[in-house]
JSON list of C-alpha atoms in Angstrom, two decimals:
[
{"chain": "A", "resi": 3, "resn": "UNK", "atom": "CA", "xyz": [97.05, 80.63, 96.94]},
{"chain": "A", "resi": 4, "resn": "UNK", "atom": "CA", "xyz": [100.36, 82.41, 97.02]},
{"chain": "A", "resi": 5, "resn": "UNK", "atom": "CA", "xyz": [100.82, 85.35, 99.34]},
{"chain": "A", "resi": 6, "resn": "UNK", "atom": "CA", "xyz": [103.42, 88.00, 99.99]},
{"chain": "A", "resi": 7, "resn": "UNK", "atom": "CA", "xyz": [104.19, 89.46, 103.41]},
{"chain": "A", "resi": 8, "resn": "UNK", "atom": "CA", "xyz": [106.00, 92.67, 104.15]},
{"chain": "A", "resi": 9, "resn": "UNK", "atom": "CA", "xyz": [106.53, 92.69, 107.86]},
{"chain": "A", "resi": 10, "resn": "UNK", "atom": "CA", "xyz": [107.19, 96.37, 108.36]},
{"chain": "A", "resi": 11, "resn": "UNK", "atom": "CA", "xyz": [104.36, 98.76, 107.64]},
{"chain": "A", "resi": 12, "resn": "UNK", "atom": "CA", "xyz": [106.33, 101.92, 108.39]},
{"chain": "A", "resi": 13, "resn": "UNK", "atom": "CA", "xyz": [110.09, 102.33, 108.72]},
{"chain": "A", "resi": 14, "resn": "UNK", "atom": "CA", "xyz": [111.65, 105.58, 109.87]},
{"chain": "A", "resi": 15, "resn": "UNK", "atom": "CA", "xyz": [115.36, 106.22, 109.34]},
{"chain": "A", "resi": 16, "resn": "UNK", "atom": "CA", "xyz": [117.84, 109.04, 109.36]},
{"chain": "A", "resi": 17, "resn": "UNK", "atom": "CA", "xyz": [119.89, 109.83, 106.29]},
{"chain": "A", "resi": 18, "resn": "UNK", "atom": "CA", "xyz": [122.95, 107.61, 105.85]},
{"chain": "A", "resi": 19, "resn": "UNK", "atom": "CA", "xyz": [121.38, 104.77, 107.83]},
{"chain": "A", "resi": 20, "resn": "UNK", "atom": "CA", "xyz": [121.27, 101.34, 106.28]},
{"chain": "A", "resi": 21, "resn": "UNK", "atom": "CA", "xyz": [117.99, 99.92, 105.09]},
{"chain": "A", "resi": 22, "resn": "UNK", "atom": "CA", "xyz": [116.58, 96.44, 104.92]},
{"chain": "A", "resi": 23, "resn": "UNK", "atom": "CA", "xyz": [112.93, 95.81, 104.11]},
{"chain": "A", "resi": 24, "resn": "UNK", "atom": "CA", "xyz": [111.66, 92.31, 104.57]},
{"chain": "A", "resi": 25, "resn": "UNK", "atom": "CA", "xyz": [109.61, 90.37, 102.05]},
{"chain": "A", "resi": 26, "resn": "UNK", "atom": "CA", "xyz": [108.49, 86.76, 102.35]},
{"chain": "A", "resi": 27, "resn": "UNK", "atom": "CA", "xyz": [106.32, 84.81, 99.98]},
{"chain": "A", "resi": 28, "resn": "UNK", "atom": "CA", "xyz": [104.49, 81.52, 100.21]},
{"chain": "A", "resi": 29, "resn": "UNK", "atom": "CA", "xyz": [105.02, 79.37, 97.15]},
{"chain": "A", "resi": 30, "resn": "UNK", "atom": "CA", "xyz": [107.31, 76.41, 96.68]},
{"chain": "A", "resi": 31, "resn": "UNK", "atom": "CA", "xyz": [107.79, 76.51, 92.94]},
{"chain": "A", "resi": 32, "resn": "UNK", "atom": "CA", "xyz": [109.52, 78.77, 90.48]},
{"chain": "A", "resi": 33, "resn": "UNK", "atom": "CA", "xyz": [109.09, 82.45, 91.18]},
{"chain": "A", "resi": 34, "resn": "UNK", "atom": "CA", "xyz": [109.94, 85.79, 89.70]},
{"chain": "A", "resi": 35, "resn": "UNK", "atom": "CA", "xyz": [110.35, 88.50, 92.32]},
{"chain": "A", "resi": 36, "resn": "UNK", "atom": "CA", "xyz": [110.06, 92.26, 92.15]},
{"chain": "A", "resi": 37, "resn": "UNK", "atom": "CA", "xyz": [110.37, 95.38, 94.20]},
{"chain": "A", "resi": 38, "resn": "UNK", "atom": "CA", "xyz": [108.43, 98.45, 93.22]},
{"chain": "A", "resi": 39, "resn": "UNK", "atom": "CA", "xyz": [108.65, 101.95, 94.59]},
{"chain": "A", "resi": 40, "resn": "UNK", "atom": "CA", "xyz": [106.05, 104.68, 94.69]},
{"chain": "A", "resi": 41, "resn": "UNK", "atom": "CA", "xyz": [107.39, 108.15, 95.47]},
{"chain": "A", "resi": 42, "resn": "UNK", "atom": "CA", "xyz": [104.92, 110.70, 96.82]},
{"chain": "A", "resi": 43, "resn": "UNK", "atom": "CA", "xyz": [102.63, 111.85, 94.03]},
{"chain": "A", "resi": 44, "resn": "UNK", "atom": "CA", "xyz": [104.24, 109.57, 91.45]},
{"chain": "A", "resi": 45, "resn": "UNK", "atom": "CA", "xyz": [103.26, 106.33, 89.83]},
{"chain": "A", "resi": 46, "resn": "UNK", "atom": "CA", "xyz": [104.54, 102.88, 90.71]},
{"chain": "A", "resi": 47, "resn": "UNK", "atom": "CA", "xyz": [108.02, 102.20, 89.32]},
{"chain": "A", "resi": 48, "resn": "UNK", "atom": "CA", "xyz": [110.01, 99.01, 89.02]},
{"chain": "A", "resi": 49, "resn": "UNK", "atom": "CA", "xyz": [113.03, 99.12, 91.34]},
{"chain": "A", "resi": 50, "resn": "UNK", "atom": "CA", "xyz": [114.54, 95.73, 90.58]},
{"chain": "A", "resi": 51, "resn": "UNK", "atom": "CA", "xyz": [113.63, 92.19, 89.59]},
{"chain": "A", "resi": 52, "resn": "UNK", "atom": "CA", "xyz": [114.81, 88.66, 90.02]},
{"chain": "A", "resi": 53, "resn": "UNK", "atom": "CA", "xyz": [114.17, 86.38, 87.08]},
{"chain": "A", "resi": 54, "resn": "UNK", "atom": "CA", "xyz": [116.87, 83.73, 87.32]},
{"chain": "A", "resi": 55, "resn": "UNK", "atom": "CA", "xyz": [120.59, 83.29, 87.96]},
{"chain": "A", "resi": 56, "resn": "UNK", "atom": "CA", "xyz": [122.49, 85.33, 90.53]},
{"chain": "A", "resi": 57, "resn": "UNK", "atom": "CA", "xyz": [120.25, 85.64, 93.59]},
{"chain": "A", "resi": 58, "resn": "UNK", "atom": "CA", "xyz": [121.73, 89.04, 94.43]},
{"chain": "A", "resi": 59, "resn": "UNK", "atom": "CA", "xyz": [120.17, 91.56, 92.12]},
{"chain": "A", "resi": 60, "resn": "UNK", "atom": "CA", "xyz": [120.97, 95.22, 91.81]},
{"chain": "A", "resi": 61, "resn": "UNK", "atom": "CA", "xyz": [118.46, 97.85, 90.90]},
{"chain": "A", "resi": 62, "resn": "UNK", "atom": "CA", "xyz": [118.28, 101.55, 90.37]},
{"chain": "A", "resi": 63, "resn": "UNK", "atom": "CA", "xyz": [119.38, 104.20, 92.86]},
{"chain": "A", "resi": 64, "resn": "UNK", "atom": "CA", "xyz": [121.74, 101.90, 94.78]},
{"chain": "A", "resi": 65, "resn": "UNK", "atom": "CA", "xyz": [119.13, 99.36, 95.85]},
{"chain": "A", "resi": 66, "resn": "UNK", "atom": "CA", "xyz": [119.75, 95.64, 95.86]},
{"chain": "A", "resi": 67, "resn": "UNK", "atom": "CA", "xyz": [117.82, 92.56, 96.92]},
{"chain": "A", "resi": 68, "resn": "UNK", "atom": "CA", "xyz": [118.78, 89.02, 97.71]},
{"chain": "A", "resi": 69, "resn": "UNK", "atom": "CA", "xyz": [116.67, 86.00, 96.84]},
{"chain": "A", "resi": 70, "resn": "UNK", "atom": "CA", "xyz": [117.05, 83.29, 99.48]},
{"chain": "A", "resi": 71, "resn": "UNK", "atom": "CA", "xyz": [115.05, 80.36, 98.22]},
{"chain": "A", "resi": 72, "resn": "UNK", "atom": "CA", "xyz": [115.33, 78.34, 101.43]},
{"chain": "A", "resi": 73, "resn": "UNK", "atom": "CA", "xyz": [113.81, 81.22, 103.39]},
{"chain": "A", "resi": 74, "resn": "UNK", "atom": "CA", "xyz": [111.25, 82.22, 100.75]},
{"chain": "A", "resi": 75, "resn": "UNK", "atom": "CA", "xyz": [112.59, 85.73, 101.11]},
{"chain": "A", "resi": 76, "resn": "UNK", "atom": "CA", "xyz": [113.52, 88.63, 98.86]},
{"chain": "A", "resi": 77, "resn": "UNK", "atom": "CA", "xyz": [114.67, 91.42, 101.17]},
{"chain": "A", "resi": 78, "resn": "UNK", "atom": "CA", "xyz": [115.46, 94.86, 99.83]},
{"chain": "A", "resi": 79, "resn": "UNK", "atom": "CA", "xyz": [118.61, 96.63, 101.00]},
{"chain": "A", "resi": 80, "resn": "UNK", "atom": "CA", "xyz": [120.43, 99.89, 100.62]},
{"chain": "A", "resi": 81, "resn": "UNK", "atom": "CA", "xyz": [123.62, 100.66, 102.54]},
{"chain": "A", "resi": 82, "resn": "UNK", "atom": "CA", "xyz": [122.97, 104.38, 102.98]},
{"chain": "A", "resi": 83, "resn": "UNK", "atom": "CA", "xyz": [119.54, 105.95, 102.49]},
{"chain": "A", "resi": 84, "resn": "UNK", "atom": "CA", "xyz": [118.83, 109.47, 101.39]},
{"chain": "A", "resi": 85, "resn": "UNK", "atom": "CA", "xyz": [115.94, 111.79, 102.09]},
{"chain": "A", "resi": 86, "resn": "UNK", "atom": "CA", "xyz": [114.83, 111.25, 98.48]},
{"chain": "A", "resi": 87, "resn": "UNK", "atom": "CA", "xyz": [114.27, 107.55, 99.22]},
{"chain": "A", "resi": 88, "resn": "UNK", "atom": "CA", "xyz": [111.17, 108.47, 101.18]},
{"chain": "A", "resi": 89, "resn": "UNK", "atom": "CA", "xyz": [108.47, 106.45, 99.43]},
{"chain": "A", "resi": 90, "resn": "UNK", "atom": "CA", "xyz": [106.29, 103.38, 99.68]},
{"chain": "A", "resi": 91, "resn": "UNK", "atom": "CA", "xyz": [107.90, 100.10, 98.67]},
{"chain": "A", "resi": 92, "resn": "UNK", "atom": "CA", "xyz": [106.07, 97.04, 97.42]},
{"chain": "A", "resi": 93, "resn": "UNK", "atom": "CA", "xyz": [107.32, 93.51, 97.04]},
{"chain": "A", "resi": 94, "resn": "UNK", "atom": "CA", "xyz": [105.65, 91.32, 94.41]},
{"chain": "A", "resi": 95, "resn": "UNK", "atom": "CA", "xyz": [105.89, 87.73, 93.27]},
{"chain": "A", "resi": 96, "resn": "UNK", "atom": "CA", "xyz": [104.90, 86.03, 90.07]},
{"chain": "A", "resi": 97, "resn": "UNK", "atom": "CA", "xyz": [104.42, 82.28, 90.09]},
{"chain": "A", "resi": 98, "resn": "UNK", "atom": "CA", "xyz": [103.34, 79.58, 87.68]},
{"chain": "A", "resi": 99, "resn": "UNK", "atom": "CA", "xyz": [100.68, 78.39, 90.08]},
{"chain": "A", "resi": 100, "resn": "UNK", "atom": "CA", "xyz": [97.66, 77.06, 88.24]},
{"chain": "A", "resi": 101, "resn": "UNK", "atom": "CA", "xyz": [99.64, 76.44, 85.11]},
{"chain": "A", "resi": 102, "resn": "UNK", "atom": "CA", "xyz": [98.93, 79.83, 83.62]},
{"chain": "A", "resi": 103, "resn": "UNK", "atom": "CA", "xyz": [101.38, 82.19, 82.05]},
{"chain": "A", "resi": 104, "resn": "UNK", "atom": "CA", "xyz": [99.31, 85.28, 82.31]},
{"chain": "A", "resi": 105, "resn": "UNK", "atom": "CA", "xyz": [101.96, 86.93, 84.44]},
{"chain": "A", "resi": 106, "resn": "UNK", "atom": "CA", "xyz": [99.79, 87.70, 87.43]},
{"chain": "A", "resi": 107, "resn": "UNK", "atom": "CA", "xyz": [101.62, 89.38, 90.26]},
{"chain": "A", "resi": 108, "resn": "UNK", "atom": "CA", "xyz": [100.76, 89.09, 93.94]},
{"chain": "A", "resi": 109, "resn": "UNK", "atom": "CA", "xyz": [101.76, 92.16, 95.93]},
{"chain": "A", "resi": 110, "resn": "UNK", "atom": "CA", "xyz": [102.64, 92.67, 99.54]},
{"chain": "A", "resi": 111, "resn": "UNK", "atom": "CA", "xyz": [100.82, 95.31, 101.52]},
{"chain": "A", "resi": 112, "resn": "UNK", "atom": "CA", "xyz": [103.64, 97.81, 101.17]},
{"chain": "A", "resi": 113, "resn": "UNK", "atom": "CA", "xyz": [106.17, 99.44, 103.49]},
{"chain": "A", "resi": 114, "resn": "UNK", "atom": "CA", "xyz": [106.29, 103.18, 103.94]},
{"chain": "A", "resi": 115, "resn": "UNK", "atom": "CA", "xyz": [109.83, 104.44, 104.33]},
{"chain": "A", "resi": 116, "resn": "UNK", "atom": "CA", "xyz": [110.38, 107.86, 105.85]},
{"chain": "A", "resi": 117, "resn": "UNK", "atom": "CA", "xyz": [113.92, 109.23, 105.79]},
{"chain": "A", "resi": 118, "resn": "UNK", "atom": "CA", "xyz": [114.66, 112.24, 107.96]},
{"chain": "A", "resi": 119, "resn": "UNK", "atom": "CA", "xyz": [117.40, 114.61, 106.78]},
{"chain": "B", "resi": 10, "resn": "UNK", "atom": "CA", "xyz": [109.81, 102.96, 74.11]},
{"chain": "B", "resi": 11, "resn": "UNK", "atom": "CA", "xyz": [106.62, 101.80, 75.70]},
{"chain": "B", "resi": 12, "resn": "UNK", "atom": "CA", "xyz": [104.32, 104.18, 77.51]},
{"chain": "B", "resi": 13, "resn": "UNK", "atom": "CA", "xyz": [101.03, 103.69, 79.27]},
{"chain": "B", "resi": 14, "resn": "UNK", "atom": "CA", "xyz": [98.35, 106.28, 79.69]},
{"chain": "B", "resi": 15, "resn": "UNK", "atom": "CA", "xyz": [95.36, 106.45, 81.95]},
{"chain": "B", "resi": 16, "resn": "UNK", "atom": "CA", "xyz": [92.54, 108.93, 82.08]},
{"chain": "B", "resi": 17, "resn": "UNK", "atom": "CA", "xyz": [91.08, 110.65, 83.74]},
{"chain": "B", "resi": 18, "resn": "UNK", "atom": "CA", "xyz": [93.64, 111.28, 86.46]},
{"chain": "B", "resi": 19, "resn": "UNK", "atom": "CA", "xyz": [90.97, 112.05, 89.03]},
{"chain": "B", "resi": 20, "resn": "UNK", "atom": "CA", "xyz": [87.24, 111.53, 89.04]},
{"chain": "B", "resi": 21, "resn": "UNK", "atom": "CA", "xyz": [84.45, 112.33, 91.46]},
{"chain": "B", "resi": 22, "resn": "UNK", "atom": "CA", "xyz": [81.21, 110.53, 90.81]},
{"chain": "B", "resi": 23, "resn": "UNK", "atom": "CA", "xyz": [77.90, 110.16, 92.67]},
{"chain": "B", "resi": 24, "resn": "UNK", "atom": "CA", "xyz": [76.72, 106.80, 93.89]},
{"chain": "B", "resi": 25, "resn": "UNK", "atom": "CA", "xyz": [74.70, 105.01, 91.22]},
{"chain": "B", "resi": 26, "resn": "UNK", "atom": "CA", "xyz": [76.38, 106.74, 88.30]},
{"chain": "B", "resi": 27, "resn": "UNK", "atom": "CA", "xyz": [78.26, 104.84, 85.56]},
{"chain": "B", "resi": 28, "resn": "UNK", "atom": "CA", "xyz": [82.01, 104.63, 85.27]},
{"chain": "B", "resi": 29, "resn": "UNK", "atom": "CA", "xyz": [84.47, 104.35, 82.44]},
{"chain": "B", "resi": 30, "resn": "UNK", "atom": "CA", "xyz": [88.22, 104.46, 82.99]},
{"chain": "B", "resi": 31, "resn": "UNK", "atom": "CA", "xyz": [90.51, 104.12, 80.04]},
{"chain": "B", "resi": 32, "resn": "UNK", "atom": "CA", "xyz": [94.02, 102.74, 79.68]},
{"chain": "B", "resi": 33, "resn": "UNK", "atom": "CA", "xyz": [96.07, 102.76, 76.51]},
{"chain": "B", "resi": 34, "resn": "UNK", "atom": "CA", "xyz": [99.53, 101.42, 75.82]},
{"chain": "B", "resi": 35, "resn": "UNK", "atom": "CA", "xyz": [101.95, 102.62, 73.17]},
{"chain": "B", "resi": 36, "resn": "UNK", "atom": "CA", "xyz": [105.06, 101.03, 71.77]},
{"chain": "B", "resi": 37, "resn": "UNK", "atom": "CA", "xyz": [104.10, 97.40, 72.15]},
{"chain": "B", "resi": 38, "resn": "UNK", "atom": "CA", "xyz": [101.70, 95.00, 70.48]},
{"chain": "B", "resi": 39, "resn": "UNK", "atom": "CA", "xyz": [99.40, 92.38, 71.98]},
{"chain": "B", "resi": 40, "resn": "UNK", "atom": "CA", "xyz": [100.44, 93.11, 75.56]},
{"chain": "B", "resi": 41, "resn": "UNK", "atom": "CA", "xyz": [98.96, 91.39, 78.60]},
{"chain": "B", "resi": 42, "resn": "UNK", "atom": "CA", "xyz": [97.06, 94.13, 80.41]},
{"chain": "B", "resi": 43, "resn": "UNK", "atom": "CA", "xyz": [95.94, 94.39, 84.03]},
{"chain": "B", "resi": 44, "resn": "UNK", "atom": "CA", "xyz": [93.64, 96.49, 86.21]},
{"chain": "B", "resi": 45, "resn": "UNK", "atom": "CA", "xyz": [94.53, 96.87, 89.89]},
{"chain": "B", "resi": 46, "resn": "UNK", "atom": "CA", "xyz": [93.02, 98.72, 92.77]},
{"chain": "B", "resi": 47, "resn": "UNK", "atom": "CA", "xyz": [95.39, 100.17, 95.34]},
{"chain": "B", "resi": 48, "resn": "UNK", "atom": "CA", "xyz": [94.18, 100.73, 98.87]},
{"chain": "B", "resi": 49, "resn": "UNK", "atom": "CA", "xyz": [96.26, 102.33, 101.59]},
{"chain": "B", "resi": 50, "resn": "UNK", "atom": "CA", "xyz": [98.06, 99.72, 103.68]},
{"chain": "B", "resi": 51, "resn": "UNK", "atom": "CA", "xyz": [96.72, 96.87, 101.59]},
{"chain": "B", "resi": 52, "resn": "UNK", "atom": "CA", "xyz": [98.94, 96.81, 98.55]},
{"chain": "B", "resi": 53, "resn": "UNK", "atom": "CA", "xyz": [97.56, 96.21, 95.10]},
{"chain": "B", "resi": 54, "resn": "UNK", "atom": "CA", "xyz": [94.62, 93.97, 94.35]},
{"chain": "B", "resi": 55, "resn": "UNK", "atom": "CA", "xyz": [94.35, 92.52, 90.87]},
{"chain": "B", "resi": 56, "resn": "UNK", "atom": "CA", "xyz": [90.88, 93.10, 89.45]},
{"chain": "B", "resi": 57, "resn": "UNK", "atom": "CA", "xyz": [91.07, 92.00, 85.82]},
{"chain": "B", "resi": 58, "resn": "UNK", "atom": "CA", "xyz": [93.60, 90.87, 83.28]},
{"chain": "B", "resi": 59, "resn": "UNK", "atom": "CA", "xyz": [93.51, 90.43, 79.54]},
{"chain": "B", "resi": 60, "resn": "UNK", "atom": "CA", "xyz": [95.75, 88.49, 77.18]},
{"chain": "B", "resi": 61, "resn": "UNK", "atom": "CA", "xyz": [94.14, 89.81, 74.01]},
{"chain": "B", "resi": 62, "resn": "UNK", "atom": "CA", "xyz": [91.26, 91.62, 72.35]},
{"chain": "B", "resi": 63, "resn": "UNK", "atom": "CA", "xyz": [87.94, 90.59, 73.84]},
{"chain": "B", "resi": 64, "resn": "UNK", "atom": "CA", "xyz": [89.59, 88.32, 76.42]},
{"chain": "B", "resi": 65, "resn": "UNK", "atom": "CA", "xyz": [88.94, 89.30, 80.02]},
{"chain": "B", "resi": 66, "resn": "UNK", "atom": "CA", "xyz": [89.54, 87.37, 83.21]},
{"chain": "B", "resi": 67, "resn": "UNK", "atom": "CA", "xyz": [88.15, 88.56, 86.52]},
{"chain": "B", "resi": 68, "resn": "UNK", "atom": "CA", "xyz": [90.04, 87.95, 89.71]},
{"chain": "B", "resi": 69, "resn": "UNK", "atom": "CA", "xyz": [87.49, 89.06, 92.27]},
{"chain": "B", "resi": 70, "resn": "UNK", "atom": "CA", "xyz": [83.70, 89.34, 92.20]},
{"chain": "B", "resi": 71, "resn": "UNK", "atom": "CA", "xyz": [82.70, 92.95, 92.30]},
{"chain": "B", "resi": 72, "resn": "UNK", "atom": "CA", "xyz": [80.66, 95.76, 90.88]},
{"chain": "B", "resi": 73, "resn": "UNK", "atom": "CA", "xyz": [83.13, 96.43, 88.09]},
{"chain": "B", "resi": 74, "resn": "UNK", "atom": "CA", "xyz": [83.70, 95.02, 84.61]},
{"chain": "B", "resi": 75, "resn": "UNK", "atom": "CA", "xyz": [86.45, 95.33, 82.04]},
{"chain": "B", "resi": 76, "resn": "UNK", "atom": "CA", "xyz": [86.67, 95.29, 78.29]},
{"chain": "B", "resi": 77, "resn": "UNK", "atom": "CA", "xyz": [89.41, 95.23, 75.69]},
{"chain": "B", "resi": 78, "resn": "UNK", "atom": "CA", "xyz": [87.99, 96.58, 72.45]},
{"chain": "B", "resi": 79, "resn": "UNK", "atom": "CA", "xyz": [91.39, 97.13, 70.84]},
{"chain": "B", "resi": 80, "resn": "UNK", "atom": "CA", "xyz": [94.82, 95.56, 71.19]},
{"chain": "B", "resi": 81, "resn": "UNK", "atom": "CA", "xyz": [96.24, 98.41, 73.24]},
{"chain": "B", "resi": 82, "resn": "UNK", "atom": "CA", "xyz": [93.12, 99.64, 74.98]},
{"chain": "B", "resi": 83, "resn": "UNK", "atom": "CA", "xyz": [91.75, 98.39, 78.27]},
{"chain": "B", "resi": 84, "resn": "UNK", "atom": "CA", "xyz": [88.63, 99.84, 79.86]},
{"chain": "B", "resi": 85, "resn": "UNK", "atom": "CA", "xyz": [87.29, 99.53, 83.39]},
{"chain": "B", "resi": 86, "resn": "UNK", "atom": "CA", "xyz": [83.57, 100.13, 83.77]},
{"chain": "B", "resi": 87, "resn": "UNK", "atom": "CA", "xyz": [80.65, 100.06, 86.09]},
{"chain": "B", "resi": 88, "resn": "UNK", "atom": "CA", "xyz": [76.93, 100.52, 85.44]},
{"chain": "B", "resi": 89, "resn": "UNK", "atom": "CA", "xyz": [76.24, 101.81, 88.97]},
{"chain": "B", "resi": 90, "resn": "UNK", "atom": "CA", "xyz": [78.99, 102.92, 91.29]},
{"chain": "B", "resi": 91, "resn": "UNK", "atom": "CA", "xyz": [79.01, 102.08, 94.98]},
{"chain": "B", "resi": 92, "resn": "UNK", "atom": "CA", "xyz": [80.72, 103.98, 97.75]},
{"chain": "B", "resi": 93, "resn": "UNK", "atom": "CA", "xyz": [83.08, 101.04, 98.16]},
{"chain": "B", "resi": 94, "resn": "UNK", "atom": "CA", "xyz": [84.33, 101.52, 94.59]},
{"chain": "B", "resi": 95, "resn": "UNK", "atom": "CA", "xyz": [86.31, 104.57, 95.69]},
{"chain": "B", "resi": 96, "resn": "UNK", "atom": "CA", "xyz": [90.03, 104.02, 95.33]},
{"chain": "B", "resi": 97, "resn": "UNK", "atom": "CA", "xyz": [93.10, 104.36, 93.21]},
{"chain": "B", "resi": 98, "resn": "UNK", "atom": "CA", "xyz": [92.97, 102.34, 89.99]},
{"chain": "B", "resi": 99, "resn": "UNK", "atom": "CA", "xyz": [96.09, 101.30, 88.17]},
{"chain": "B", "resi": 100, "resn": "UNK", "atom": "CA", "xyz": [96.55, 99.83, 84.73]},
{"chain": "B", "resi": 101, "resn": "UNK", "atom": "CA", "xyz": [99.64, 97.81, 83.88]},
{"chain": "B", "resi": 102, "resn": "UNK", "atom": "CA", "xyz": [101.19, 95.84, 81.02]},
{"chain": "B", "resi": 103, "resn": "UNK", "atom": "CA", "xyz": [103.50, 92.86, 81.23]},
{"chain": "B", "resi": 104, "resn": "UNK", "atom": "CA", "xyz": [107.10, 93.13, 80.11]},
{"chain": "B", "resi": 105, "resn": "UNK", "atom": "CA", "xyz": [109.40, 90.42, 78.78]},
{"chain": "B", "resi": 106, "resn": "UNK", "atom": "CA", "xyz": [110.56, 89.25, 82.23]},
{"chain": "B", "resi": 107, "resn": "UNK", "atom": "CA", "xyz": [107.09, 89.08, 83.75]},
{"chain": "B", "resi": 108, "resn": "UNK", "atom": "CA", "xyz": [107.58, 92.48, 85.30]},
{"chain": "B", "resi": 109, "resn": "UNK", "atom": "CA", "xyz": [104.68, 94.87, 85.05]},
{"chain": "B", "resi": 110, "resn": "UNK", "atom": "CA", "xyz": [104.80, 98.52, 84.13]},
{"chain": "B", "resi": 111, "resn": "UNK", "atom": "CA", "xyz": [102.20, 100.75, 85.62]},
{"chain": "B", "resi": 112, "resn": "UNK", "atom": "CA", "xyz": [100.33, 103.78, 84.43]},
{"chain": "B", "resi": 113, "resn": "UNK", "atom": "CA", "xyz": [99.89, 106.94, 86.48]},
{"chain": "B", "resi": 114, "resn": "UNK", "atom": "CA", "xyz": [96.56, 105.78, 87.91]},
{"chain": "B", "resi": 115, "resn": "UNK", "atom": "CA", "xyz": [93.09, 107.23, 88.37]},
{"chain": "B", "resi": 116, "resn": "UNK", "atom": "CA", "xyz": [91.87, 108.46, 91.75]},
{"chain": "B", "resi": 117, "resn": "UNK", "atom": "CA", "xyz": [88.15, 107.69, 91.96]},
{"chain": "B", "resi": 118, "resn": "UNK", "atom": "CA", "xyz": [85.98, 109.19, 94.68]},
{"chain": "B", "resi": 119, "resn": "UNK", "atom": "CA", "xyz": [82.39, 108.06, 94.91]},
{"chain": "B", "resi": 120, "resn": "UNK", "atom": "CA", "xyz": [80.15, 110.35, 96.95]}
]
């Protein structure tokens, strides 16, 4: 079965620092990849998605992610974080494993980002 | 635009009591719908999904069940709650690029 790994459970940064959150998945076929964010007290929101084409995708609030197929990775980046980026971030993958098209997503365990002002 | 509602927002129930959590979607027809449970440090676990009225697929064996009585309504139920059913339950629908859009969630505490 496919799996998603987020290697950092908790990342602590100061404002203006650069961010990179790792995400690796285990599946050799076609994938759709997503990053979600959950701000304190809010519901889960889609940050960005990779469906096809350009492996560098840009999302909301200055976030971007790069799909590197050879590394089975989809790392999230932001050049300069803000205090308001404090949140939990989830990577997710959708595959065609099993021949279904029900759109099931497999999520990583999440990374908590704390940004100090 | 599409919106997704869940209620109640929070719920405290005694062990052995029944459960009914409701999810409704507006602004789309015949959506794929999903129930997840979110546990701290463990991400989201898919519990059930539905591709249409009356069609339910279960991902993990558990004390819960799901039903889809209407096109845009998805219900999570239990006949007798266990302590281990406590958690944060999220409903989601599938968008055109296989992304999923989540509702605000229900925080369930079983005492």
